[in-house]
PDB file of C-alpha atoms and ligand atoms in Angstrom:
ATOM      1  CA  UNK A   1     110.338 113.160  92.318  1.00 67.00           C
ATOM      2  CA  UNK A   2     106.814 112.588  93.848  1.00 86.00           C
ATOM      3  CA  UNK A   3     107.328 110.993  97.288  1.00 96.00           C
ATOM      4  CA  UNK A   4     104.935 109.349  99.510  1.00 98.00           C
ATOM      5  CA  UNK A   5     106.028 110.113 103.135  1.00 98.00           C
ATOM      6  CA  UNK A   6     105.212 107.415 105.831  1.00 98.00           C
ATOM      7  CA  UNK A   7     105.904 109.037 109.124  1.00 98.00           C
ATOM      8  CA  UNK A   8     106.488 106.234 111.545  1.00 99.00           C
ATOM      9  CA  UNK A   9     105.237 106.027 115.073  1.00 98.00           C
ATOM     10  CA  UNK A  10     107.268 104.389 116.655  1.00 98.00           C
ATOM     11  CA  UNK A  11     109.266 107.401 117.527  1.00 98.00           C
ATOM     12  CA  UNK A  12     106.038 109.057 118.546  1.00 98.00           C
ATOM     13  CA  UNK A  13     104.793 109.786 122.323  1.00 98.00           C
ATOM     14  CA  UNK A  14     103.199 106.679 122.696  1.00 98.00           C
ATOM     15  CA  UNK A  15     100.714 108.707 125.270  1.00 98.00           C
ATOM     16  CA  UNK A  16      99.024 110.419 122.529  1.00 98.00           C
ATOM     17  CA  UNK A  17      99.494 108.272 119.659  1.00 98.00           C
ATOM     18  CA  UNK A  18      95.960 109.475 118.214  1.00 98.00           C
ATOM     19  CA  UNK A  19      97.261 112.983 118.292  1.00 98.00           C
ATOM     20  CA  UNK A  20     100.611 112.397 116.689  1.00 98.00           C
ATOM     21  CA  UNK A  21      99.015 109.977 113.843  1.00 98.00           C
ATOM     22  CA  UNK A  22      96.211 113.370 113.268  1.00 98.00           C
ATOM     23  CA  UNK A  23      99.606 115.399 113.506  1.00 98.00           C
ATOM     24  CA  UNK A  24     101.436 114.028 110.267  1.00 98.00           C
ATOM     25  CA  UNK A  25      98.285 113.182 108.453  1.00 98.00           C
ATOM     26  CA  UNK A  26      96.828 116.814 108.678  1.00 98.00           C
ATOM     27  CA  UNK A  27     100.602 118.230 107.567  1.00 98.00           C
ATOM     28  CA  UNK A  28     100.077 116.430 104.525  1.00 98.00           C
ATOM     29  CA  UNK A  29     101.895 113.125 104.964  1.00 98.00           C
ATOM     30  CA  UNK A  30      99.421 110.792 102.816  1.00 98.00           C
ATOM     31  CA  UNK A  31     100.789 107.343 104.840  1.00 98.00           C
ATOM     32  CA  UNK A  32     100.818 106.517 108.415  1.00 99.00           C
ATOM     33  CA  UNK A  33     103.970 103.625 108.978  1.00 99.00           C
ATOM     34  CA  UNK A  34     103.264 101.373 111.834  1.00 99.00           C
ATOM     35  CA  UNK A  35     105.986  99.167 113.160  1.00 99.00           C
ATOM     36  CA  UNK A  36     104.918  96.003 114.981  1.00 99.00           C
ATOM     37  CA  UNK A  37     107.541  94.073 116.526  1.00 99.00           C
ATOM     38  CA  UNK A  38     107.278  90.657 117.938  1.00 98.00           C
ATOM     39  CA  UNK A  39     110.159  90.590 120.698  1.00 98.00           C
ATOM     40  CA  UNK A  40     111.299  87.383 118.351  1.00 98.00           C
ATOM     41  CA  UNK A  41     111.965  88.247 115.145  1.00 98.00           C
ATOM     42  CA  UNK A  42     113.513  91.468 116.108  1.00 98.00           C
ATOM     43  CA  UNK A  43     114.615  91.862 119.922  1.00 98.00           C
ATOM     44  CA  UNK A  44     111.636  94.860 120.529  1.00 98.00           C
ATOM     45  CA  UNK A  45     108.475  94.954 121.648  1.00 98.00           C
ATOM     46  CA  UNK A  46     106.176  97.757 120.417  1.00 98.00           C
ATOM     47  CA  UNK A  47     102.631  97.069 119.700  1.00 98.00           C
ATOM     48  CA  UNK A  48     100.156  95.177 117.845  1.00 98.00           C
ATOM     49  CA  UNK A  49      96.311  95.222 116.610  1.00 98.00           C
ATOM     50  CA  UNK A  50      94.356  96.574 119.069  1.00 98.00           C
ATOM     51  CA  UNK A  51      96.722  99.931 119.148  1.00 98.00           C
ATOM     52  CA  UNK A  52      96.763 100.189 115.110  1.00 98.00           C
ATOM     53  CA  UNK A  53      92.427 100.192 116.175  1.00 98.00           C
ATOM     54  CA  UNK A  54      92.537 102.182 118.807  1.00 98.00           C
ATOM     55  CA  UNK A  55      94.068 105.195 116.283  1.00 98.00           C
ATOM     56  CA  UNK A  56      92.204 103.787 113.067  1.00 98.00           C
ATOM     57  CA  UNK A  57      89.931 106.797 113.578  1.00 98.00           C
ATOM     58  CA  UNK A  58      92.199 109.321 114.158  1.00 98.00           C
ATOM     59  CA  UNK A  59      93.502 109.649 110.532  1.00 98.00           C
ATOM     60  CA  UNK A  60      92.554 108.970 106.893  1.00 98.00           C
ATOM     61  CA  UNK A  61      96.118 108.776 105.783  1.00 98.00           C
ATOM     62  CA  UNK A  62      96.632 105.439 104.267  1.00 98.00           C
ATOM     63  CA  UNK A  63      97.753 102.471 107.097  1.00 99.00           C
ATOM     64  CA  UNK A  64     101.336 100.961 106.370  1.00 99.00           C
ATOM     65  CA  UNK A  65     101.863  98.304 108.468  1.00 99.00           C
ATOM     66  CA  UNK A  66     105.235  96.659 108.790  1.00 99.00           C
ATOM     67  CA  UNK A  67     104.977  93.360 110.539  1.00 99.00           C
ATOM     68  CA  UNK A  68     108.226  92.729 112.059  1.00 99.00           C
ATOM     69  CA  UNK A  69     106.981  89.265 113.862  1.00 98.00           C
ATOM     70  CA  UNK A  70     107.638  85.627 113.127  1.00 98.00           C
ATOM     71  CA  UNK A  71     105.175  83.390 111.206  1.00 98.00           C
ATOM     72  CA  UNK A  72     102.903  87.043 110.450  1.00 98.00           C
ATOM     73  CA  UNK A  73     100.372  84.089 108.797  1.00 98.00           C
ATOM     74  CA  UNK A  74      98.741  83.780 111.590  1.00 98.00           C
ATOM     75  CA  UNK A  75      97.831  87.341 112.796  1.00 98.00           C
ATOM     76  CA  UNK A  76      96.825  89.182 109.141  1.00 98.00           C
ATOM     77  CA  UNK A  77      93.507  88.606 109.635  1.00 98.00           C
ATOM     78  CA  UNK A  78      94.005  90.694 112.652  1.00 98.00           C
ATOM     79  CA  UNK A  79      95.897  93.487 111.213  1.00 99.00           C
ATOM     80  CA  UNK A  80      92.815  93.658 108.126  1.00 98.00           C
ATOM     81  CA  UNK A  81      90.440  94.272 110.740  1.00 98.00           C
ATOM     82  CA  UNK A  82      92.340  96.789 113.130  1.00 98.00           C
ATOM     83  CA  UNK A  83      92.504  98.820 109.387  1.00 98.00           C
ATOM     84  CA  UNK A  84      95.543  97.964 108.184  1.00 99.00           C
ATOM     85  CA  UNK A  85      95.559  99.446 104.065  1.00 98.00           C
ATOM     86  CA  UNK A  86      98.880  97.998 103.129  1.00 98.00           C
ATOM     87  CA  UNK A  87     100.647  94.987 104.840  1.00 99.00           C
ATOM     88  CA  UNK A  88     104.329  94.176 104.444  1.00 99.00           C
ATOM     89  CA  UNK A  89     105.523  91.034 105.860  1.00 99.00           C
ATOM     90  CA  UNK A  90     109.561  90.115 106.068  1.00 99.00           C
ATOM     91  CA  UNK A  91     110.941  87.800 103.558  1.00 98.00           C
ATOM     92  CA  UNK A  92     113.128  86.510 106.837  1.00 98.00           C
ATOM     93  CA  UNK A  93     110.103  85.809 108.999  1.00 98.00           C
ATOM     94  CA  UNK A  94     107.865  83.593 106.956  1.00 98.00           C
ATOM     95  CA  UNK A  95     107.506  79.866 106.135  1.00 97.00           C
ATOM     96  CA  UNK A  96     106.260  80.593 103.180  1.00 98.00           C
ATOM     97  CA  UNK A  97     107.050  84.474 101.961  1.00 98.00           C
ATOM     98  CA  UNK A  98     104.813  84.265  98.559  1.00 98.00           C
ATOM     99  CA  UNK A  99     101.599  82.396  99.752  1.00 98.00           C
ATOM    100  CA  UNK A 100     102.025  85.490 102.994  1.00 98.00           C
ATOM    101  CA  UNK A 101     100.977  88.099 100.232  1.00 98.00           C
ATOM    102  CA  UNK A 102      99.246  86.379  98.084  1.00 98.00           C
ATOM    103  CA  UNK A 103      96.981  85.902 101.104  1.00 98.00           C
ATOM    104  CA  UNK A 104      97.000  89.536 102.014  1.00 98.00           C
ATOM    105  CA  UNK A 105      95.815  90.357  98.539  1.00 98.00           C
ATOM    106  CA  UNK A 106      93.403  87.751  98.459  1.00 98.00           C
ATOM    107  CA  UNK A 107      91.720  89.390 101.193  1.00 98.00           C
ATOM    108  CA  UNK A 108      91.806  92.909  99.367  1.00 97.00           C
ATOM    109  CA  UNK A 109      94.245  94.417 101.223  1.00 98.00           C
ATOM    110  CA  UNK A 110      97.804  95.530  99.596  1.00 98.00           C
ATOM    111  CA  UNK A 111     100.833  93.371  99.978  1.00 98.00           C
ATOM    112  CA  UNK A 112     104.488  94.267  99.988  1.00 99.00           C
ATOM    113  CA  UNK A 113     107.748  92.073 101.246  1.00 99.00           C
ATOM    114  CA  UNK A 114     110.513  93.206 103.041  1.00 99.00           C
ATOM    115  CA  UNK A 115     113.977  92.218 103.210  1.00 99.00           C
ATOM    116  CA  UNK A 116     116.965  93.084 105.877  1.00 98.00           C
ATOM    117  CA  UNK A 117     120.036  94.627 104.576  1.00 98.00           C
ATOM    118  CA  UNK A 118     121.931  91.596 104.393  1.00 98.00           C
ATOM    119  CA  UNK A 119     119.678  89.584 102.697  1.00 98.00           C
ATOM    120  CA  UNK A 120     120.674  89.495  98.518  1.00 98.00           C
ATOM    121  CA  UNK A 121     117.679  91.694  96.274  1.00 98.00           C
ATOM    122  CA  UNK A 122     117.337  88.843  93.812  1.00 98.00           C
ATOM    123  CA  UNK A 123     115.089  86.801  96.286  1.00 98.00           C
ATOM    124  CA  UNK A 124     112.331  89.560  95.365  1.00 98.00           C
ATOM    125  CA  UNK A 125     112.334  89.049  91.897  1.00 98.00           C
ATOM    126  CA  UNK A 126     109.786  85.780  92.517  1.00 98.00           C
ATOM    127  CA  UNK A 127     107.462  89.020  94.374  1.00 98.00           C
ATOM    128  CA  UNK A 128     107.389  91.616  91.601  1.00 98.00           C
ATOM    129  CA  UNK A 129     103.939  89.718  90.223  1.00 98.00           C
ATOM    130  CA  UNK A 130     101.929  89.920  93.355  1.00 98.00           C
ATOM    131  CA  UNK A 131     102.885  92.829  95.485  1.00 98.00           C
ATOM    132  CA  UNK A 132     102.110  96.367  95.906  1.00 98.00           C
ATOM    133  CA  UNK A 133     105.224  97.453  97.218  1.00 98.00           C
ATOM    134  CA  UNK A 134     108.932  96.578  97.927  1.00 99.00           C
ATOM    135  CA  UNK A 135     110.074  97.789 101.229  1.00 99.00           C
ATOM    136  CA  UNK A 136     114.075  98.085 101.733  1.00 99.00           C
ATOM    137  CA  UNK A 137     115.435  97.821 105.046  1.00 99.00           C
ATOM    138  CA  UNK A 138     118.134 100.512 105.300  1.00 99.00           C
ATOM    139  CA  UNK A 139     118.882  99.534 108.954  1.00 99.00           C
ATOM    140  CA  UNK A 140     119.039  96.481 111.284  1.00 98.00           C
ATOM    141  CA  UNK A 141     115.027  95.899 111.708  1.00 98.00           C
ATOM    142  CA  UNK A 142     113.775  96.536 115.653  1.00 98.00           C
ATOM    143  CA  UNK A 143     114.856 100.106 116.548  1.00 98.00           C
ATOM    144  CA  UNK A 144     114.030 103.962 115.656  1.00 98.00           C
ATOM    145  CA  UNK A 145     117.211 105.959 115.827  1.00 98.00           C
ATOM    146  CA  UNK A 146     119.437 103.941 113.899  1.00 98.00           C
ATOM    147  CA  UNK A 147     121.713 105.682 111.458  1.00 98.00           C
ATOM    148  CA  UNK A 148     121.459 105.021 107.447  1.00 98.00           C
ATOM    149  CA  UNK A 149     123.185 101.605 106.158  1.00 98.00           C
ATOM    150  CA  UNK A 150     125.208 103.256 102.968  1.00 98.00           C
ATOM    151  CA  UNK A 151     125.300  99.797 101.726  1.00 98.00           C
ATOM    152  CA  UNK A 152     121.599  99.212 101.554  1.00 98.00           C
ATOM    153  CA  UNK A 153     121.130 101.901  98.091  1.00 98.00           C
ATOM    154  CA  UNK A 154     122.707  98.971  95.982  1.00 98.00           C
ATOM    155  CA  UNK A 155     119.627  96.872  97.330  1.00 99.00           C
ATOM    156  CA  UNK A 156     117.200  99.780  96.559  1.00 99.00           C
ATOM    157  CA  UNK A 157     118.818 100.294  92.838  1.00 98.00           C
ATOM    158  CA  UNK A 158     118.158  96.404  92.683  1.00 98.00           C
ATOM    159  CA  UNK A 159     114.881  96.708  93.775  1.00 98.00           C
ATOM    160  CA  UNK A 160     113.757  99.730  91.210  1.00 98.00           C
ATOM    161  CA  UNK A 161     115.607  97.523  88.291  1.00 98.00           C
ATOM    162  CA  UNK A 162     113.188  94.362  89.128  1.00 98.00           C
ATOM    163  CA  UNK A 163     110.329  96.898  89.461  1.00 98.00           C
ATOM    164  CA  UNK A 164     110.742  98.466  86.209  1.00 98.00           C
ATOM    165  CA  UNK A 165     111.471  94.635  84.540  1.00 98.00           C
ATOM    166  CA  UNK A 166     108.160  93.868  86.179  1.00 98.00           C
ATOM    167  CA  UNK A 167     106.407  96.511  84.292  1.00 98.00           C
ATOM    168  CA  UNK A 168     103.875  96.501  86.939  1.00 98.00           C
ATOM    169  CA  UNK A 169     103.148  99.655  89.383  1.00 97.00           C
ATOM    170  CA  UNK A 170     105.207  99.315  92.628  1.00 98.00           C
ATOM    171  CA  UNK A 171     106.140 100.952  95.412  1.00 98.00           C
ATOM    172  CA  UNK A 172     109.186 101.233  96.219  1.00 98.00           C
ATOM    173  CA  UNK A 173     110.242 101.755 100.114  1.00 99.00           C
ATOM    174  CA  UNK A 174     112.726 102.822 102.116  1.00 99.00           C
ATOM    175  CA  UNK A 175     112.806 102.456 106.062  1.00 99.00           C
ATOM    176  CA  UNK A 176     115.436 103.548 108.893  1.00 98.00           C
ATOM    177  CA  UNK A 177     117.644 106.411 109.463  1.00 98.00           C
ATOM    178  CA  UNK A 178     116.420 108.415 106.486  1.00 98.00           C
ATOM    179  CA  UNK A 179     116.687 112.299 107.371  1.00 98.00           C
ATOM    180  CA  UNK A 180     116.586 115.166 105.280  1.00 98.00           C
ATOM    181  CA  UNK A 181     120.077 114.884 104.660  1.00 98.00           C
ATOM    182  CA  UNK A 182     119.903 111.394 102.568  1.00 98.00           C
ATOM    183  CA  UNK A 183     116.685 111.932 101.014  1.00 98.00           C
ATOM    184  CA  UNK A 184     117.813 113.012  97.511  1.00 98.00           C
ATOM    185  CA  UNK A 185     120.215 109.805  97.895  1.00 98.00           C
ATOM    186  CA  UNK A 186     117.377 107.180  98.130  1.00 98.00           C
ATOM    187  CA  UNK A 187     115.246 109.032  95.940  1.00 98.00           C
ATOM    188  CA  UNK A 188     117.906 109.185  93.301  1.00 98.00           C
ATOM    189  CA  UNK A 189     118.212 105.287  93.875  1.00 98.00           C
ATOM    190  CA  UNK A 190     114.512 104.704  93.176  1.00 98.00           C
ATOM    191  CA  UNK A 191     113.004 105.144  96.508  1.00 98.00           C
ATOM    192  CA  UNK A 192     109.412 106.435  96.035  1.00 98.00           C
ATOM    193  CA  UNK A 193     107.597 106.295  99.742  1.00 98.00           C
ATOM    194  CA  UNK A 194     109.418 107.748 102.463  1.00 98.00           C
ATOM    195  CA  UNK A 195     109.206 106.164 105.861  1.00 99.00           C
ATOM    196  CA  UNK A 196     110.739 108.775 108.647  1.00 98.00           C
ATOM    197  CA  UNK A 197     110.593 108.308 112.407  1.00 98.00           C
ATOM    198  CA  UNK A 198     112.913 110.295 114.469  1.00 98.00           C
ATOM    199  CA  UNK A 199     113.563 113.149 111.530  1.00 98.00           C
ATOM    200  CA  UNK A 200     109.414 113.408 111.840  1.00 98.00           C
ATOM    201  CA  UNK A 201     108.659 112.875 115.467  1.00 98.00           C
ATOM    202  CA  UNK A 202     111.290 113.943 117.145  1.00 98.00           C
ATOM    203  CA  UNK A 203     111.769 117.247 115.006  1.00 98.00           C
ATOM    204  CA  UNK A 204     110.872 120.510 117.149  1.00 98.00           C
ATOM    205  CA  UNK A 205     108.165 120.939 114.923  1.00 98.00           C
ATOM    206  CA  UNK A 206     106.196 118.407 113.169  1.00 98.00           C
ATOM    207  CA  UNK A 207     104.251 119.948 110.346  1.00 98.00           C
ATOM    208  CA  UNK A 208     107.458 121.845 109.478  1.00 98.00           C
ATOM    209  CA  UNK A 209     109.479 118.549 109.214  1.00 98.00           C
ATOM    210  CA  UNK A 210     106.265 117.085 107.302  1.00 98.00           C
ATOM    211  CA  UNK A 211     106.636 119.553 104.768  1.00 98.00           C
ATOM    212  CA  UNK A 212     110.433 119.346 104.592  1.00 98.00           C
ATOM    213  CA  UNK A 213     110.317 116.179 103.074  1.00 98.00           C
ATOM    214  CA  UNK A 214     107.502 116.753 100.902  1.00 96.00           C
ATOM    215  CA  UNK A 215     109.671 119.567  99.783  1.00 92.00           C
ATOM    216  CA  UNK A 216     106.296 122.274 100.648  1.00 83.00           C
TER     217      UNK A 216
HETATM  218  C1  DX5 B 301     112.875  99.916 112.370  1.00 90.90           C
HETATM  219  C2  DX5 B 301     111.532 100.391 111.911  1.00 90.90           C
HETATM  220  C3  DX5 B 301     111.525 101.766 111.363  1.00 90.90           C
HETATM  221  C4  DX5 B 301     111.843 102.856 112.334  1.00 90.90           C
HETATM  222  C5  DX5 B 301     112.321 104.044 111.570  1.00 90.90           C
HETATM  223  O1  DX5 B 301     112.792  98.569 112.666  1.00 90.90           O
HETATM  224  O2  DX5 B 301     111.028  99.534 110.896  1.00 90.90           O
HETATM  225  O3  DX5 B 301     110.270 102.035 110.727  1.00 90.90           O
HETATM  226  O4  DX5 B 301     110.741 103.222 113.107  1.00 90.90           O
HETATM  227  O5  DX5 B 301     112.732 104.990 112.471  1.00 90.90           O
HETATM  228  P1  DX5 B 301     113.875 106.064 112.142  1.00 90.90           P
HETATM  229  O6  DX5 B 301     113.345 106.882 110.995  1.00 90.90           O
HETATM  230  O7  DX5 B 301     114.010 106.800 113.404  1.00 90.90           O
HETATM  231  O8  DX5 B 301     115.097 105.281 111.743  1.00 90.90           O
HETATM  232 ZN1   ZN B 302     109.230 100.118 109.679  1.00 90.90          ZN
END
């Protein structure tokens, strides 16, 4: 299968988060994942719009933003202008999930919703005509380093079903603890864009790990 891998920075070194975003994108990893946490809807801090800026020049890999923040409404705007290509909000942290990406859209930006592992597929179904992509949780939102929830590939088989009902062109997304070990597993279950923080960053070599999971 033809993955998208979305290297995620949070497990970068946040000193030289220009370099490590050139890194991944020059090693052939087409997305960049960027994981902003609110300290509220997940119990981490990380970082916000003026970072995701800040680096906006450093690659041309495509910008994968993962808002992990309550009420996100109020800050897209912010993310669109910092450079943000794709925006995927938590079905959890919103008021109102579906008028969230139908904004994001609106503004000509891609959508996608999110869900945490214990939340039940079928809530996405109502997405499938309005977003770009379908992100799976396959840990506990808020940390790098976690190891794979097994559980989570019946919500990613759930996910590719309502995709291919939908007929539309969807990504589907997988996020936390994925290694080169359970990559065939999630691809096998429909995964199609690859997000990978520790196996990326903290690998002894980058571009090799890069090129591991795009199977170079
Ligand atoms: C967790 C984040 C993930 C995390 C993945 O809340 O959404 O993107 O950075 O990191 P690893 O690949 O180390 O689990
Ligand atoms: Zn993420």
């Amino acid at each position: 299968m033809n993955i998208k891998l979305s290297p995620s920075v949070l497990a970068a070194d946040f000193s030289r988060l220009g370099e490590a975003a050139a890194d991944v994108y020059d090693a052939g990893a087409e997305y960049l994942h960027l994981d902003v946490m609110d300290g509220d809807f997940v119990p981490n801090i990380s970082f916000g719009a003026p970072v995701i800026k800040a680096i906006r020049g450093c690659s041309e890999a495509v910008f994968d933003v993962h808002l992990m923040i309550r009420d996100p409404i109020r800050y897209i705007d912010d993310f669109i202008d910092a450079g943000a290509d794709i925006i995927t909000v938590h079905y959890e942290s919103c008021f109102n999930p579906l008028f969230v990406v139908k904004y994001i859209k609106q503004k000509g930006v891609k959508s996608g919703i999110t869900i945490k592992p214990d939340t039940k597929p079928d809530v996405l179904a109502k997405f499938t005509d309005f977003v770009d992509q379908i992100l799976i949780m396959t840990v506990e939102p808020g940390f790098g380093g976690q190891s794979f929830i097994p559980s989570t590939l019946d919500n990613i088989r759930a996910a590719r079903r309502l995709i291919e009902a939908s007929g539309r062109d969807i990504d589907l997304e997988v996020d936390g603890g994925i290694t080169l070990s359970n990559l065939k597993t999630v691809t096998d279950a429909g995964a199609n864009v690859i997000v990978a923080g520790s196996a990326v960053f903290k690998a002894p070599d980058i571009a090799e790990a890069v090129w591991a999971f795009k199977g170079i």
